[in-house]
XYZ file of C-alpha atoms in Angstrom:
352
model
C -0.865 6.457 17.980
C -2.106 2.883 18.512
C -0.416 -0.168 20.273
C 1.144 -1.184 17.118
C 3.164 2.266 16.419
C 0.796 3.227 14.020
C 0.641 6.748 13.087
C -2.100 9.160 13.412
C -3.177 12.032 10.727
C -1.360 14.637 13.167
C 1.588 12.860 13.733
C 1.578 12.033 9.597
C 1.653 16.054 9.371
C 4.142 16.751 11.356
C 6.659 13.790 10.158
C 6.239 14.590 6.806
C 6.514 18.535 7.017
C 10.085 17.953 9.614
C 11.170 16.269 6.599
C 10.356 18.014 3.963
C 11.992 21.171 5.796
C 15.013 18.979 6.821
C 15.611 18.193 2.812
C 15.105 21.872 1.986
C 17.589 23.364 4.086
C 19.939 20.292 5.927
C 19.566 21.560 9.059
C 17.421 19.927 12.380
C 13.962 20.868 12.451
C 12.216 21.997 15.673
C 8.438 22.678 16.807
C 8.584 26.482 16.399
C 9.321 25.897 12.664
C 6.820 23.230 12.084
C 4.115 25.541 14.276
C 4.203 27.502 11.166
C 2.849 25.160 8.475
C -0.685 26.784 7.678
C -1.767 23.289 7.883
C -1.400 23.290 11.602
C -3.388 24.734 14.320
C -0.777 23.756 17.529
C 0.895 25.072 19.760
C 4.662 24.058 20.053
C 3.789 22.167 23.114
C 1.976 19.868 21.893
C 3.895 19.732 18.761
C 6.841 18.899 21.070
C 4.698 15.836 22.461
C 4.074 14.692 18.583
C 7.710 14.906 18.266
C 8.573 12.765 21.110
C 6.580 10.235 20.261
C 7.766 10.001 16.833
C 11.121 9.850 18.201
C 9.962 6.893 20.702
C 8.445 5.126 17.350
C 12.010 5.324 15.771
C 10.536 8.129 12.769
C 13.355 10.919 13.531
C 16.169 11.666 16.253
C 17.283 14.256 18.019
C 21.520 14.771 16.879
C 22.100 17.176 19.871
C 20.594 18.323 23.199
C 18.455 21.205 22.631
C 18.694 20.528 18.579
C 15.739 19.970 16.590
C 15.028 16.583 15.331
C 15.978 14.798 11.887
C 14.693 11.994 9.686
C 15.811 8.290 10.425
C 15.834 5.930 8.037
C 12.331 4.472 9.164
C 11.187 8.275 9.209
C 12.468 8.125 4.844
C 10.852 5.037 4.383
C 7.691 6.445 5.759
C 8.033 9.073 3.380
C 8.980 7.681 0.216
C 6.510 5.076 0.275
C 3.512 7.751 1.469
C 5.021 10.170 -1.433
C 4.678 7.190 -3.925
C 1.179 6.316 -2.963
C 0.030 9.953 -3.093
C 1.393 10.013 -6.290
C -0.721 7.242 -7.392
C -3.767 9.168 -5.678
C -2.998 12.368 -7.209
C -2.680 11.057 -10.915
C -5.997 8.525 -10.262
C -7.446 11.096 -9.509
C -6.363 14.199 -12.302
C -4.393 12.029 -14.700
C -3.344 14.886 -16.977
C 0.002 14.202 -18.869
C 1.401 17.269 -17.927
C 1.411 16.313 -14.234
C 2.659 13.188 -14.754
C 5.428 14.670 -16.742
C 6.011 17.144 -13.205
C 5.860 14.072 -10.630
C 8.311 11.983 -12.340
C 11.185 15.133 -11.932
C 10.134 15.087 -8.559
C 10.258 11.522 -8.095
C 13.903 11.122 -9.576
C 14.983 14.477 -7.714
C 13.661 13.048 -4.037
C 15.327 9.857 -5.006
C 18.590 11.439 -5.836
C 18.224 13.130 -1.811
C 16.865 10.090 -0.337
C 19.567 7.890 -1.337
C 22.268 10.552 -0.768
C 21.199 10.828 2.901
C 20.814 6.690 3.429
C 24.332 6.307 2.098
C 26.109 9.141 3.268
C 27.357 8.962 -0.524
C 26.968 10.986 -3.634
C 24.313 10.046 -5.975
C 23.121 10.221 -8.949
C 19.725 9.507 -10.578
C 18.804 10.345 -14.750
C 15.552 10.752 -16.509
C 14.350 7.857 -18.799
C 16.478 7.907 -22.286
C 14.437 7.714 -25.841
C 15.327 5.385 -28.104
C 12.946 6.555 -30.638
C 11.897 9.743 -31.864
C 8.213 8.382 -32.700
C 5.248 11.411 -31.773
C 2.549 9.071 -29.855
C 0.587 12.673 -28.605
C 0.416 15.985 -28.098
C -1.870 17.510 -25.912
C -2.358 21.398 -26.400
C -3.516 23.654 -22.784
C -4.501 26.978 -22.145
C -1.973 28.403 -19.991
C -3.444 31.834 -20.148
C -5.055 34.154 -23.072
C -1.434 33.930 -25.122
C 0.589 31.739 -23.641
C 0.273 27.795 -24.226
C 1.665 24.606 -22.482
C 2.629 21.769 -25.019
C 2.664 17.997 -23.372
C 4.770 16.135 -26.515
C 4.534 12.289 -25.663
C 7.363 10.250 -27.876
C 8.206 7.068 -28.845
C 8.946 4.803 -25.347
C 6.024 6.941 -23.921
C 8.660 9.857 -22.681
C 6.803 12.998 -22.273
C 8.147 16.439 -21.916
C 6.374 19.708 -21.659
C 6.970 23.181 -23.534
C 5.567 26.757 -22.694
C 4.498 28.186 -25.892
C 3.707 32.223 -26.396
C 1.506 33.051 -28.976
C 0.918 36.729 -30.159
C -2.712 36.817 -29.519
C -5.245 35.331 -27.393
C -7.246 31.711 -28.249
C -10.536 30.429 -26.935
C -10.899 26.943 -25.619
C -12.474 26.257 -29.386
C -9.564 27.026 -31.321
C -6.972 25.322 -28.852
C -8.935 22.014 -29.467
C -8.168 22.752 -33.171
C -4.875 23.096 -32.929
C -4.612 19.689 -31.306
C -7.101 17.944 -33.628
C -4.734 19.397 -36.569
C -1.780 18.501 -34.776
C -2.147 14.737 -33.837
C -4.404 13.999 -37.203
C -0.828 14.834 -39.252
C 1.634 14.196 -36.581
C 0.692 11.220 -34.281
C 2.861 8.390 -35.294
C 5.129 10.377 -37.241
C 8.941 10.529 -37.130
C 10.400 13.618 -36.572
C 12.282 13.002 -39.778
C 9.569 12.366 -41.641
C 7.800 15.708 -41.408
C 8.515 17.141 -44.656
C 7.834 20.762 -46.243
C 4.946 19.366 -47.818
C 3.241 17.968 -44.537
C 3.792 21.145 -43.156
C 2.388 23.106 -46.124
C -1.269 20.970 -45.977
C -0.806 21.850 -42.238
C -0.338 25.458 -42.949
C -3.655 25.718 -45.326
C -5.857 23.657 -42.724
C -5.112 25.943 -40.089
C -5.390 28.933 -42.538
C -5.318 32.514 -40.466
C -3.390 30.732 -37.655
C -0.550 29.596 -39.899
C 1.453 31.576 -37.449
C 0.753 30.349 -34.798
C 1.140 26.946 -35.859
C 4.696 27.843 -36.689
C 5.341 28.842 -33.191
C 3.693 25.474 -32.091
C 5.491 23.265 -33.813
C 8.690 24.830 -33.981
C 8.185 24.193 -30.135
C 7.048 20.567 -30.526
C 10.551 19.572 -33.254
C 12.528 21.630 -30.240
C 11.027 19.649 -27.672
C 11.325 16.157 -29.419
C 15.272 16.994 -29.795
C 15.792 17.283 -26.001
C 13.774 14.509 -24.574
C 16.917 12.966 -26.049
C 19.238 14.570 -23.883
C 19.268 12.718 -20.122
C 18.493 14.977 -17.430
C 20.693 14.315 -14.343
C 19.435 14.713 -10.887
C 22.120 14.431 -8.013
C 22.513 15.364 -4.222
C 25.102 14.137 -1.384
C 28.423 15.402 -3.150
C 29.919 16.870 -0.442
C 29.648 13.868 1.512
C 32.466 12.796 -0.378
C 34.429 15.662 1.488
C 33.396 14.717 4.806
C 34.799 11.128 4.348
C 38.398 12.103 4.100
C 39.417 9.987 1.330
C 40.954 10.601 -0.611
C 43.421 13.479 0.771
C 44.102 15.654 -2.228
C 41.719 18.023 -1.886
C 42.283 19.131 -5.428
C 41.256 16.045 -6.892
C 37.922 16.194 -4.115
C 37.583 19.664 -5.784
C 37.259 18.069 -9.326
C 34.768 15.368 -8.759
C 32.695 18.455 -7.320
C 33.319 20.425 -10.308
C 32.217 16.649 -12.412
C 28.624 16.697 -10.338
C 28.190 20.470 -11.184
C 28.226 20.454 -14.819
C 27.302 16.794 -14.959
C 28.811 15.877 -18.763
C 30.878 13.006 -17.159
C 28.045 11.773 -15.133
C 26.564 11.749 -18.445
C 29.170 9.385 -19.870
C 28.778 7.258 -16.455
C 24.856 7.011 -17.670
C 25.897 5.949 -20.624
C 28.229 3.039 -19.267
C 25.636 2.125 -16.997
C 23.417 1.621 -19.753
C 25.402 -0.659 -22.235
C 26.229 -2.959 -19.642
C 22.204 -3.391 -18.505
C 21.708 -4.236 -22.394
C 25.157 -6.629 -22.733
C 24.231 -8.324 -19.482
C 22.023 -11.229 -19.347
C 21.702 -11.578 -14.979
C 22.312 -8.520 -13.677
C 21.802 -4.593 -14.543
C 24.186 -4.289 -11.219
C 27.470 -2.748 -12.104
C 30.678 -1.989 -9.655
C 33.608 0.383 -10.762
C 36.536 0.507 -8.342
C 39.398 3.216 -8.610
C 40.796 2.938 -12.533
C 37.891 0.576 -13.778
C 35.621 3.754 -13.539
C 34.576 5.633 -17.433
C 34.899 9.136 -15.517
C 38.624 10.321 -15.132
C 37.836 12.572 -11.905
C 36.229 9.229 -10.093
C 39.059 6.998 -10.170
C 39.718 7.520 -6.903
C 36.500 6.396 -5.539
C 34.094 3.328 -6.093
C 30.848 3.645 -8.422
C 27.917 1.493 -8.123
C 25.320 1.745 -11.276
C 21.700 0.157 -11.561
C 19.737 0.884 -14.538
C 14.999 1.572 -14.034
C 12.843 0.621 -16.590
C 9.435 2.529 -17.662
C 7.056 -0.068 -19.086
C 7.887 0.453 -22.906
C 11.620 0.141 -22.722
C 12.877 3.994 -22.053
C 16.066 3.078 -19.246
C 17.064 5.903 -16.509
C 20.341 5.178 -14.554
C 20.949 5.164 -10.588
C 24.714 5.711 -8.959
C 26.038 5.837 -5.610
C 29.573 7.086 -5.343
C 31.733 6.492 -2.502
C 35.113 5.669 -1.102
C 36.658 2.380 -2.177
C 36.091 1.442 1.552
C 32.396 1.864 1.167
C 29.550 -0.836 2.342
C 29.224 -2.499 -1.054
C 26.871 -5.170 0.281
C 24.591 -2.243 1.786
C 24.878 -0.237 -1.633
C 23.953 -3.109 -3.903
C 20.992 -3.984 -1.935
C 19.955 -0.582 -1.278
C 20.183 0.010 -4.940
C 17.924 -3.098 -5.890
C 15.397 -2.452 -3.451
C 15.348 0.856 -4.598
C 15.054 -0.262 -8.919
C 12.815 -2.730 -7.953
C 9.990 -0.042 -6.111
C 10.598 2.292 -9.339
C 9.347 -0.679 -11.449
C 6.619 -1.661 -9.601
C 5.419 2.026 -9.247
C 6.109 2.290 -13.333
C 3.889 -0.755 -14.428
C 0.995 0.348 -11.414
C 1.135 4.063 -13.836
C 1.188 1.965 -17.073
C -2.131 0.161 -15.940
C -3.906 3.240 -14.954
C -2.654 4.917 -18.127
C-alpha cells in the first residue's frame, strides 16, 4: 500500500476473494476462510494485517467485534469497476462469442447483487430484448466427440448459446462444414423466411449428415424463439421484509412470491420500456403505490432505467423500495449505474 491508499496485488486478492465469498453466502468473511483460496500462500496473520489495512483504506468493515469483515461501498466500487476491466481483458484477449454471451449473464447477475446491497432495496436487472429476429451468425464448437455448442447471434447483435447432442462423433473438418453450410443459407435470413425448400437444398449439401443438420437447426429456430423472451436477474427481496413497511405480511409474502416466478417483473420490463421509447429527456421512470403496472407492488415505490447495447437491443434496471425510500440516492445511483453499462457496451462494440 502506497501513500495514496493505493492497493497492492495481495491486498487486490484478498478484497476481491472477501467479496466474492460475502456475495456467495451473505455472511462476514474472516482470514481463516480467505487462507483457503488456492491462490494464497498466508498465514491468517498476516492475512489479518491485509485486512486491517483495507479496513483503514475504507474497502470493508468489520459489523461486530470478533465478526469477519464485509464490503463497503468503496470496497463494491473497487470491484465492479476491476470486474468490468477484466472483462475487457478477458474478451481482448479470447474474444469468442460464446464467452461474451457467458460474461454478459454475469455482468447483469452481479449488477442485480451490487445494487441490491447499495440500496438495501430489491432489484431487478433483464437481459437485452430483440426486436428483430434477423440471423447475423452462427458459430458451430466442438464441445466434445458428440456433443456441440451453438453461439446463434440475431438481429440487434443478441447472442445466445445452445448445447447440441449429435448421435455420433465429428472431426474439427466436418464442424467447419456445418458452419460454412449454415451461415452461406442462413446469415441474414429471417426466421420466417426459412422455407421447406431452403431446408431441402440444405439437406442435399450436407448429404449423409442430413441428420444431424436436423438436430442443428432445430436447435438454432429453438434458440432464435427464446432470445425473445427477457431473462430476469434479481437479488435484495427480502430487504423489503427487513424494512417493516408495509405491515401485512401477507401482502410482503406476495411481492416475494412476484420476484420468484418473475412474470410481473416481466410486465414491469415491459413498462419500463415503452416509456424509454415515448420519452424524449429521460429513460428515468418513478411508480409510487397505485401508479405501479404490478398489482403486488402497489404498496411500495418502483424506480425503472432502461441500458442500451450499441445496435438498439434495451435491458431494464429497477430498484424497489418503500414509498419512504431515498429517491434522490436511487435516481442517481441508477444513472451512474446505465451510464457505466453504456460506456462498457460501445468499448465491446469497438473491439467487436
Amino acid at each position: 500500500m502506497d501513500i495514496n491508499g493505493t492497493l497492492d496485488e495481495r491486498k487486490e486478492i484478498i478484497l476481491k476473494a472477501i467479496i466474492s465469498n460475502y456475495l456467495e453466502t451473505g455472511e462476514p468473511v474472516g482470514s481463516r476462510t480467505i487462507s483457503k483460496y488456492s491462490d494464497l500462500n498466508l498465514s491468517s496473520a498476516t492475512i489479518r494485517n491485509e485486512m486491517s489495512d483495507l479496513e483503514e483504506l475504507g474497502y470493508i468493515v468489520q459489523p461486530h467485534t470478533s465478526a469477519g469483515r464485509i464490503p463497503t461501498d468503496k470496497g463494491y466500487r473497487f470491484y465492479v469497476d476491476r470486474m468490468m476491466a477484466e472483462k475487457e481483458e478477458s474478451d481482448a484477449a479470447q474474444g469468442t462469442l460464446l464467452e461474451r454471451v457467458d460474461k454478459l449473464e454475469s455482468l447483469l447477475k452481479q449488477v442485480a447483487k451490487v445494487l441490491a446491497y447499495n440500496t438495501q432495496y430489491a432489484t431487478m436487472v433483464t437481459s437485452p430484448r430483440m426486436h428483430n429476429r434477423q440471423i447475423k451468425f452462427i458459430q458451430l464448437s466442438q464441445v466434445d466427440e458428440k456433443r456441440l455448442v451453438a453461439v446463434i447471434v440475431v438481429g440487434d447483435n443478441v447472442a445466445r448459446n445452445r448445447l447440441i447432442d449429435v448421435d455420433r462423433s465429428l472431426s474439427n473438418e466436418e464442424v467447419l462444414k456445418f458452419n460454412l453450410l449454415l451461415n452461406t443459407f442462413l446469415q441474414g435470413a429471417f426466421v420466417n423466411d426459412i422455407n421447406i425448400e431452403m431446408m431441402q437444398t440444405m439437406r442435399e449439401q450436407a448429404g449423409d449428415y442430413a441428420d444431424i443438420l436436423e438436430k442443428i437447426f432445430e436447435g438454432i429456430v429453438d434458440t432464435v424463439h427464446q432470445a425473445e423472451e427477457t431473462e430476469i436477474y434479481t437479488s435484495g427481496a427480502s430487504n423489503l421484509l427487513k424494512l417493516g413497511e408495509p405491515g401485512d405480511v401477507s401482502r410482503a409474502s406476495a411481492l416475494l412470491e412476484t420476484f420468484e416466478d418473475k412474470q410481473e417483473l416481466g410486465e414491469l420490463a415491459s413498462a419500463a420500456l415503452r416509456h424509454d421509447e415515448e420519452s424524449g429527456d429521460s429513460n428515468i421512470q418513478i411508480y409510487i403505490g397505485d401508479e405501479s403496472p404490478v398489482e403486488n407492488m402497489k404498496d411500495y415505490s418502483i424506480v425503472t432505467s432502461t441500458y442500451e447495447l450499441p445496435e438498439g437491443a434495451k435491458g431494464t434496471i429497477g430498484i424497489i423500495g418503500p414509498k419512504r425510500m431515498d429517491y434522490k440516492k436511487v435516481v442517481n445511483t441508477l444513472k451512474s449505474l446505465t451510464d457505466e453499462l453504456d460506456t462498457i457496451f460501445r468499448k465491446e462494440e469497438k473491439k467487436g
